[in-house]
Short mmCIF file of C-alpha atoms in Angstrom, two decimals:
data_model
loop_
_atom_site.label_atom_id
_atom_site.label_comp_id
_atom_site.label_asym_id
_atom_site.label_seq_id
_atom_site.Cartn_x
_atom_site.Cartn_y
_atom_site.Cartn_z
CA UNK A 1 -0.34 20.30 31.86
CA UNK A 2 -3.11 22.44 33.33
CA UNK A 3 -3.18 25.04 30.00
CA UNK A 4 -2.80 21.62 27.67
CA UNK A 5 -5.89 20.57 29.23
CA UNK A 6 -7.91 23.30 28.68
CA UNK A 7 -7.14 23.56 25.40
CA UNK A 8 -7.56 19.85 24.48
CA UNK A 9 -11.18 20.37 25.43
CA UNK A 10 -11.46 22.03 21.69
CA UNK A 11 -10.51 18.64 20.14
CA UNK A 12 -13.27 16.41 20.97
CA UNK A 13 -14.53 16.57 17.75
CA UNK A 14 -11.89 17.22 15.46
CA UNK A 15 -11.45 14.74 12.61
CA UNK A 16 -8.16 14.48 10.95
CA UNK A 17 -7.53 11.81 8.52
CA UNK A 18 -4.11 12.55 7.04
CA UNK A 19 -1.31 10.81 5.15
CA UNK A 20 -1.18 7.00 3.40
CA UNK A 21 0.61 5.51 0.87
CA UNK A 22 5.22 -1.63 -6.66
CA UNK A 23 7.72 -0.59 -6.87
CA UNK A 24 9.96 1.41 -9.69
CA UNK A 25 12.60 3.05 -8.85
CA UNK A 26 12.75 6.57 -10.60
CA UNK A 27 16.01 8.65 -10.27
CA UNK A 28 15.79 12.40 -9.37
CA UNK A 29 16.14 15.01 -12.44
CA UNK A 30 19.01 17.99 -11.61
CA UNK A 31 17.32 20.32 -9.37
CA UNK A 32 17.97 24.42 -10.37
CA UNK A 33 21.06 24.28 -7.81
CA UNK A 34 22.78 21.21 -7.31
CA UNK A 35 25.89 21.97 -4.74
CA UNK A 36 25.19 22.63 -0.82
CA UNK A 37 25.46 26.53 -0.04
CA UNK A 38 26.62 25.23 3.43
CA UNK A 39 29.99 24.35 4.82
CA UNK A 40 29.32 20.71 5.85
CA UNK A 41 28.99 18.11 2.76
CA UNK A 42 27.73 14.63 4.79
CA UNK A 43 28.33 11.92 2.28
CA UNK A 44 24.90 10.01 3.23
CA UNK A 45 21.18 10.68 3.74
CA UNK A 46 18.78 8.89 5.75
CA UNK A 47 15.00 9.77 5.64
CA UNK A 48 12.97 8.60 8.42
CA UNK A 49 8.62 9.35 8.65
CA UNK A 50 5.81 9.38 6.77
CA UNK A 51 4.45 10.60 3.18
CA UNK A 52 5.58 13.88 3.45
CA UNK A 53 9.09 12.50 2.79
CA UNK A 54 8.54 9.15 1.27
CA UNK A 55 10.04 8.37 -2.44
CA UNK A 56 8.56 4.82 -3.03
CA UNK A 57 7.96 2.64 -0.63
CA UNK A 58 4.55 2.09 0.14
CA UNK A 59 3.26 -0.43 -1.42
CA UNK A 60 0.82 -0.05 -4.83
CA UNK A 61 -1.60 -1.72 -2.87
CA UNK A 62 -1.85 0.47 0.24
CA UNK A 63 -1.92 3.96 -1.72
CA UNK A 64 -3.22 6.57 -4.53
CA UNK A 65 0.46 7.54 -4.67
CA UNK A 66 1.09 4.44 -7.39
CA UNK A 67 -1.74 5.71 -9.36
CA UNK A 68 -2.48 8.17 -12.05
CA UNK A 69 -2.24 11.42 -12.16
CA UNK A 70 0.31 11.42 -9.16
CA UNK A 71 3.73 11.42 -11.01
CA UNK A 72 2.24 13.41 -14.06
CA UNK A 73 5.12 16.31 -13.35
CA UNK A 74 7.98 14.06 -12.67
CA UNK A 75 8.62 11.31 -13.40
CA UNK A 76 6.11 12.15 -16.18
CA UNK A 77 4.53 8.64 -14.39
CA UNK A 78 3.25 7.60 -10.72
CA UNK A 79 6.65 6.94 -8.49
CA UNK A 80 5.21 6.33 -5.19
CA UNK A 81 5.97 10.02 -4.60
CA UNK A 82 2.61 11.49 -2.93
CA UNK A 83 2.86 14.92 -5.24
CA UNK A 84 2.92 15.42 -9.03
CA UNK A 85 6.63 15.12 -8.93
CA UNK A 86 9.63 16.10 -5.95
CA UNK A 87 8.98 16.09 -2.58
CA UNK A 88 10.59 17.37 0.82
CA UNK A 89 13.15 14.62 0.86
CA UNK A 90 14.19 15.37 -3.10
CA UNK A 91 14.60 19.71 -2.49
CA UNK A 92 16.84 18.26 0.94
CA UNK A 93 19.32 15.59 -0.67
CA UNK A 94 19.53 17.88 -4.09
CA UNK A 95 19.28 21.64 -2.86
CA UNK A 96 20.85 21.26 0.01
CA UNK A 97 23.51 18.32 -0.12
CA UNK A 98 24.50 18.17 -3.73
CA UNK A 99 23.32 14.42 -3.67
CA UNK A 100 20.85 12.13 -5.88
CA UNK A 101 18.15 11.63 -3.77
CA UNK A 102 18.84 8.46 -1.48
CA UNK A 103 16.65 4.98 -2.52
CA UNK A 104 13.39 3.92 -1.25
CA UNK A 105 14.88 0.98 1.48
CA UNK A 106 12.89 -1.46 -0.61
CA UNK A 107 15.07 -1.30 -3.30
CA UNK A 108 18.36 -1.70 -1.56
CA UNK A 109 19.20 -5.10 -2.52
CA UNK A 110 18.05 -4.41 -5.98
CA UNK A 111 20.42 -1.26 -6.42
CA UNK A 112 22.66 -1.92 -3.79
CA UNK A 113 25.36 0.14 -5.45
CA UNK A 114 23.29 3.36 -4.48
CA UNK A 115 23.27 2.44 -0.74
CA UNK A 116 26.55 4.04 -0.33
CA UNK A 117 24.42 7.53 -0.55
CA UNK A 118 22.17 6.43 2.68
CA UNK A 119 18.19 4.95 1.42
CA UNK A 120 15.08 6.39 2.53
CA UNK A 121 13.20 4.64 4.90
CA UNK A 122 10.02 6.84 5.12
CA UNK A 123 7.02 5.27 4.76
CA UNK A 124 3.45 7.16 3.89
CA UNK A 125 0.54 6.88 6.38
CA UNK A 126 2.98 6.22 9.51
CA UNK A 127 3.66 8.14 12.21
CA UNK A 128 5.81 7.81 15.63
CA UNK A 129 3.60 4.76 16.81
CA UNK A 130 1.17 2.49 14.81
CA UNK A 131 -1.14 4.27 12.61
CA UNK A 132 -3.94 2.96 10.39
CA UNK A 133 -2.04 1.72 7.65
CA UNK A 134 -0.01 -1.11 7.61
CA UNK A 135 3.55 -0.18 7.10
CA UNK A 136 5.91 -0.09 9.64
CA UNK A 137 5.92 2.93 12.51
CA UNK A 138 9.21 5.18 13.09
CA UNK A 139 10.77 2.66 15.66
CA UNK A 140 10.38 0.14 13.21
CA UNK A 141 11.50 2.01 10.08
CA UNK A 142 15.12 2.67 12.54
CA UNK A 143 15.55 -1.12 13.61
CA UNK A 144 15.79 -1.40 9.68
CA UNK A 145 18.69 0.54 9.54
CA UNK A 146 19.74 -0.76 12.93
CA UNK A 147 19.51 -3.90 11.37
CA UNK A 148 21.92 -3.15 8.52
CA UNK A 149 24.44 -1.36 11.02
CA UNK A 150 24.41 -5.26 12.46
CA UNK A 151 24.72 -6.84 8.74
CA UNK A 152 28.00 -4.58 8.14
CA UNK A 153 25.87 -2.86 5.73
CA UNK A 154 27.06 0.13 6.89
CA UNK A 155 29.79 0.42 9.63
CA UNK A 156 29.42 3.23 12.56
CA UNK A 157 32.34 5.20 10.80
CA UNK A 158 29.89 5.15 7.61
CA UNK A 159 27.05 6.96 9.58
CA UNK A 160 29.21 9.72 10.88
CA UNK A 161 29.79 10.68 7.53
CA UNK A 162 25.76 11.07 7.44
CA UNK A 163 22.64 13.67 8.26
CA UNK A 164 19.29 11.88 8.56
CA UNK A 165 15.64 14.16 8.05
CA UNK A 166 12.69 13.21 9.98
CA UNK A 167 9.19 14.25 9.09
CA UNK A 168 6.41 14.09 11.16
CA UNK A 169 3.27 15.13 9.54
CA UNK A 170 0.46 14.27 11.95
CA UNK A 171 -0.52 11.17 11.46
CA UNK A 172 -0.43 9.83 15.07
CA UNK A 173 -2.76 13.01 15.66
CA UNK A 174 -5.77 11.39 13.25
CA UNK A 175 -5.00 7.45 14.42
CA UNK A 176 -5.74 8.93 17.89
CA UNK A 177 -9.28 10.51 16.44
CA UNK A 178 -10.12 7.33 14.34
CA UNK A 179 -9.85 5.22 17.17
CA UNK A 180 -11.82 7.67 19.44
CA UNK A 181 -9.45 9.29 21.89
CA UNK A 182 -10.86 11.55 24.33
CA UNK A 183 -10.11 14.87 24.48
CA UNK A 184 -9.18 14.33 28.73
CA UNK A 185 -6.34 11.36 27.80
CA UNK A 186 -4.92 13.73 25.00
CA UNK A 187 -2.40 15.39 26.72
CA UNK A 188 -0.52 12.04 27.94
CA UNK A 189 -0.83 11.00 24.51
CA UNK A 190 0.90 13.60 23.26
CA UNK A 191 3.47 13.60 26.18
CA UNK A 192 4.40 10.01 24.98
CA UNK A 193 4.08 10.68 21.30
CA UNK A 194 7.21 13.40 22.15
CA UNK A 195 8.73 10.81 24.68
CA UNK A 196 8.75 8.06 22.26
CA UNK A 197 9.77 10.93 19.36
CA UNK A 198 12.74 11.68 21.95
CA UNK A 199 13.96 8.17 22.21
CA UNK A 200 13.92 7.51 18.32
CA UNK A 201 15.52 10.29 17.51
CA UNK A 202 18.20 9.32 19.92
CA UNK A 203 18.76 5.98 18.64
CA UNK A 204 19.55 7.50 15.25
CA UNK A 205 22.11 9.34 17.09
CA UNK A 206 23.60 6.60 18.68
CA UNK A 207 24.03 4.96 15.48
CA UNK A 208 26.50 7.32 14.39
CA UNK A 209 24.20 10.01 12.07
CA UNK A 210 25.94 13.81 12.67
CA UNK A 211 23.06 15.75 12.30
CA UNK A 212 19.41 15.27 12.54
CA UNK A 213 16.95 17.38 11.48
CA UNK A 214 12.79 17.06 11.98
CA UNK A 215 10.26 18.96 10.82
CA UNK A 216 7.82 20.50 13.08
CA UNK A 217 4.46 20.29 12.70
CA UNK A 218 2.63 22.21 9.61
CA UNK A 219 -0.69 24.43 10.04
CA UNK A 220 -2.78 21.13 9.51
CA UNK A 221 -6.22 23.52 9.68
CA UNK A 222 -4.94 25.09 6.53
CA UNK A 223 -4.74 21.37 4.25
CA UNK A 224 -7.08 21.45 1.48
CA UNK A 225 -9.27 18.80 3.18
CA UNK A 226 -9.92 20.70 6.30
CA UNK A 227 -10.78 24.25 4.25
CA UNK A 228 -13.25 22.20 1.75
CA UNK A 229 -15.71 23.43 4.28
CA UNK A 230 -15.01 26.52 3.89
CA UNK A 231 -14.63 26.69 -0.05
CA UNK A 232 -11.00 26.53 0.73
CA UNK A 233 -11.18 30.20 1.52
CA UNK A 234 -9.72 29.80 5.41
CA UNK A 235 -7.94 27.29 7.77
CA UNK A 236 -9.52 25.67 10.43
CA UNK A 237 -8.60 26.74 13.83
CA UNK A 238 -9.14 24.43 16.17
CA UNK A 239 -7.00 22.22 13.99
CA UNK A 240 -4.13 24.47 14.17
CA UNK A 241 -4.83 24.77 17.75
CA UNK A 242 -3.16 21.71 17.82
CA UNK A 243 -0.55 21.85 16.25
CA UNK A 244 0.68 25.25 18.32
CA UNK A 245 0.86 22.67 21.40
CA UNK A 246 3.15 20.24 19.07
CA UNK A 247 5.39 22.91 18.38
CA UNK A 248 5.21 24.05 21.82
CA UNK A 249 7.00 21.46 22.93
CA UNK A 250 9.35 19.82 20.16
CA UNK A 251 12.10 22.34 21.28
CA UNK A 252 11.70 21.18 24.66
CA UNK A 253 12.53 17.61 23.07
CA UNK A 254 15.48 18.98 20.78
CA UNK A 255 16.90 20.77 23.75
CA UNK A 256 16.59 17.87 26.26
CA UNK A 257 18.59 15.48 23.41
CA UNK A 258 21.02 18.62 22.66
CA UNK A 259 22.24 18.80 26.27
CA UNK A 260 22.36 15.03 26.90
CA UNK A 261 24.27 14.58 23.35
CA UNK A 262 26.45 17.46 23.08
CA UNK A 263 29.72 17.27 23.96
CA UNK A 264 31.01 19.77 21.51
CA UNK A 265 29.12 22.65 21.94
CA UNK A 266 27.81 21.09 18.44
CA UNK A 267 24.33 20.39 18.16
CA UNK A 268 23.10 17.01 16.94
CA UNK A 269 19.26 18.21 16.73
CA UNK A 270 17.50 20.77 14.53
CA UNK A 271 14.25 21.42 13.85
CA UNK A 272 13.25 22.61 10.69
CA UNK A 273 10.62 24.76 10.43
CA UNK A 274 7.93 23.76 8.28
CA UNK A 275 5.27 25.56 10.11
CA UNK A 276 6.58 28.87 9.32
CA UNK A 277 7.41 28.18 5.75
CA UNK A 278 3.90 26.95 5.03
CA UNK A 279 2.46 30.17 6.94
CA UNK A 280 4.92 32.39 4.70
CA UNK A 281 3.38 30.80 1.57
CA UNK A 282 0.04 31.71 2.79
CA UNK A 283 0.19 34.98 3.51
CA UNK A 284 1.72 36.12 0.50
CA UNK A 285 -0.80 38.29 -1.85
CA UNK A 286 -0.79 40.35 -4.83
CA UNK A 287 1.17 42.78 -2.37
CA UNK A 288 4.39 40.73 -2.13
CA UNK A 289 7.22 42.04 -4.24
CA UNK A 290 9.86 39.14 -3.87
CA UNK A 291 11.00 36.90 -7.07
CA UNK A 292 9.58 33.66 -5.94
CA UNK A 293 5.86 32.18 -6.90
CA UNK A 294 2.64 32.51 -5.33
CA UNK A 295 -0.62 31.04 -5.01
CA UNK A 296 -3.47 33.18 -6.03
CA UNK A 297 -5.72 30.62 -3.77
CA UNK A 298 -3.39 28.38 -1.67
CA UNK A 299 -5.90 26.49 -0.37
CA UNK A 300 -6.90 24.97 -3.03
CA UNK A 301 -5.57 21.71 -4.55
CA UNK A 302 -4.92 20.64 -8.11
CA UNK A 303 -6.34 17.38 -7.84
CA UNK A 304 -9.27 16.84 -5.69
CA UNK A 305 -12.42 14.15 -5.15
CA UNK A 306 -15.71 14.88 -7.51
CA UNK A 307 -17.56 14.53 -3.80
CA UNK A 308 -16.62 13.92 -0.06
CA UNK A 309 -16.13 9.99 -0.61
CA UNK A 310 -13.81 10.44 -3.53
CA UNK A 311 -10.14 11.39 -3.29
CA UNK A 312 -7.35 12.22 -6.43
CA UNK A 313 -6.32 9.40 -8.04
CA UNK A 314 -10.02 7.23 -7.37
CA UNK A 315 -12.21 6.02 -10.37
CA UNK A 316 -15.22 4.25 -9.97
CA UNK A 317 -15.83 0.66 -11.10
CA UNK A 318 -15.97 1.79 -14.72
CA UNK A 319 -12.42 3.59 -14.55
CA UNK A 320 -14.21 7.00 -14.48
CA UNK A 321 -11.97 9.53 -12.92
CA UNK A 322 -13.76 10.34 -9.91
CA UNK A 323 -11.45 13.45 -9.50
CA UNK A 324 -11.39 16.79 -10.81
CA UNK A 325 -7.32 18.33 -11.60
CA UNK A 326 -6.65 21.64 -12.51
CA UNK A 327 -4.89 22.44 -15.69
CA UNK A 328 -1.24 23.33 -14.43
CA UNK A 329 -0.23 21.98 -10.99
CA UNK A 330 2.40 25.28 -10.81
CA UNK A 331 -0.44 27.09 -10.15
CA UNK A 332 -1.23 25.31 -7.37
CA UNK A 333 0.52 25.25 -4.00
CA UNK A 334 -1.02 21.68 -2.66
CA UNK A 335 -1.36 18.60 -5.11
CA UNK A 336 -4.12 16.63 -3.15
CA UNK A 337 -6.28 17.20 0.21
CA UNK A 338 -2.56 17.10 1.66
CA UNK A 339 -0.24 16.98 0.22
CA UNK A 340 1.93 20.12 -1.83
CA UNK A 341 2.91 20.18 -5.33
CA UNK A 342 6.40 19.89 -6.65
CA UNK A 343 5.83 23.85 -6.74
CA UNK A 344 4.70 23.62 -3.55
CA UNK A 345 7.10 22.15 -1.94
CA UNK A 346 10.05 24.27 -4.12
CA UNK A 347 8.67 27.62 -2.40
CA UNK A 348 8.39 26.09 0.54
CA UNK A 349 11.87 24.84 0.92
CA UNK A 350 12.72 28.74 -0.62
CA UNK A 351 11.38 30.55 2.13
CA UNK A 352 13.60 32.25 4.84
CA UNK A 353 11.85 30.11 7.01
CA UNK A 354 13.11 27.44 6.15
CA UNK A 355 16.68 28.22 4.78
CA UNK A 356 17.59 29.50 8.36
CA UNK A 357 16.49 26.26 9.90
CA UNK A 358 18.31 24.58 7.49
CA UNK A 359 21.26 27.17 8.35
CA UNK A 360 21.27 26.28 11.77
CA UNK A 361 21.31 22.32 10.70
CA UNK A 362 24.52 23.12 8.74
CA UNK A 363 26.00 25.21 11.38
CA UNK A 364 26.63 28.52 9.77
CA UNK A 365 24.38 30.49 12.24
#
């Protein structure tokens, strides 16, 4: 813990305010590939984490993501989506699985005929503990499904039919700024952020789920709202700092939970590598000869605040649009100050970054 110290001394000014979040539920359109390219078909999809992955269930209340112009790509309307149309969780059940993209666990009793393809349970704003919204944390978001393991909702036999994706996108990181952490307790926060990640992600396991997959941490310094200051021309360091000592040691925690899981010589636990995928997106230029999009200025959002107390989606008490949004969000590799487009996240889940990780979640590697 000596070198986490030293470099936690960076952080004690850092400011990170990430992810938030009534209800309509809005069924995915066909992807450009609809069957799995991999040898294992689970049946069901459960989606545990934050906004990164959630499909609808933050409340209208709590979030931009119910408001206008979020939705303006697909569903043509806002869905509780935090994007201009997919997100992580739709390119994973569609690309990769061949499946509609599991229900927001809101809905379940209202379309309880779709529960048979798993619900997702993500939640924006959250994190692995409390965070500053009000929606429920990852242990909490699990003792739902636990919950409907213990209803018969689903039967243990069910889950091993099933994968589950976890995203965590950093929100614990800016609850621990907002309430004034110091940059000395850091490191055991972090050490029981990935202790309390280790036991969650175990408990899925325990249910019955195959496979589990979670992401690893993106280059936060590089969102939109932490290059602003820098005319979105460069990331932030120190931010990204940061999240090299996340990434540092979620193998550490995937390996642990491997080794006290695997009786098989099968592995239960993947990570898949967002961090990579988002750096490949960035450092393509006018250079790079492959067939997929790029970003002329990937720092830059479509939709963005008029000034620093505005955000995309806020109007003022006249119903101005206090926002400014670009003309084409395919031109644009992040929707909002952190969120990626539906573009965005399509190249993203394109890169060989990210198709190997998924590779290794499917076994073929």
């Amino acid at each position: 813990m000596d070198t986490q110290n030293s470099l936690f001394s960076l952080f004690c000014f850092f400011l990170v305010c990430f992810f938030s979040g009534e209800q309509e539920v809005v069924e995915g359109r066909r992807l450009p590939w609809t069957s799995s390219p991999f040898g294992f078909r689970p049946k069901m999809l459960f989606v545990f984490g934050d906004s990164y992955a959630d499909t609808g269930n933050t409340k209208i209340a709590e979030t931009r993501s119910w408001k206008f112009p979020y939705g303006i790509t697909f569903p043509g309307k806002p869905s509780g989506r935090f994007s201009d149309g997919f997100v992580s969780t739709d390119y994973i059940a569609a690309g990769c699985l061949g499946m509609k993209t599991p229900i927001p666990y809101r809905w379940r009793e209202q379309l309880s005929e779709r529960v048979k393809d798993g619900l997702n349970i993500a939640y924006g704003g959250t994190g692995v503990f409390d965070t500053m919204v009000a929606e429920p944390n990852m242990t909490t978001q699990i003792d739902f499904l636990q919950q409907l393991l213990h209803d018969s909702v689903y039967t243990k036999r069910n889950l091993k039919t099933s994968v589950a994706f976890v995203s965590v996108a950093g929100n614990d990181y800016a609850t621990y700024n907002a309430k004034n952490g110091s940059a000395q307790d850091f490191p055991a926060f972090m050490e029981s952020l990935m202790n309390q990640l280790m036991v969650n992600l175990k408990r899925i396991h325990d249910m019955g789920v195959r496979k589990i997959g979670i992401t690893s941490l993106l280059p936060l310094g590089c969102l939109p709202r932490n290059t602003a200051p820098f005319s979105f021309q460069h990331c932030d360091d120190t931010y990204n700092a940061l999240v090299d000592l996340h990434n540092q040691l979620l193998p550490q925690v995937v390996n642990i939970l491997n080794q006290q899981t695997n009786t098989s010589n099968s592995p239960s636990f993947f990570i898949l590598d967002l961090y990579n995928a988002f750096w490949t997106v960035f450092n393509r230029n006018e250079t790079y000869q492959g067939n997929d999009p790029t970003f002329e200025k990937p720092f830059e959002p479509c939709c963005f605040g008029v000034s620093g107390g505005f955000k995309c989606g806020n109007v003022d008490e006249n119903g101005e649009n206090k926002y400014t949004l670009c003309s084409d969000p395919r031109s644009k590799f992040f929707w909002d100050g952190v969120h990626p487009t539906e573009q965005g996240w399509y190249v993203v889940y394109k890169t060989p970054a990210f198709q190997n990780s998924l590779k290794q979640f499917y076994g073929l590697t």
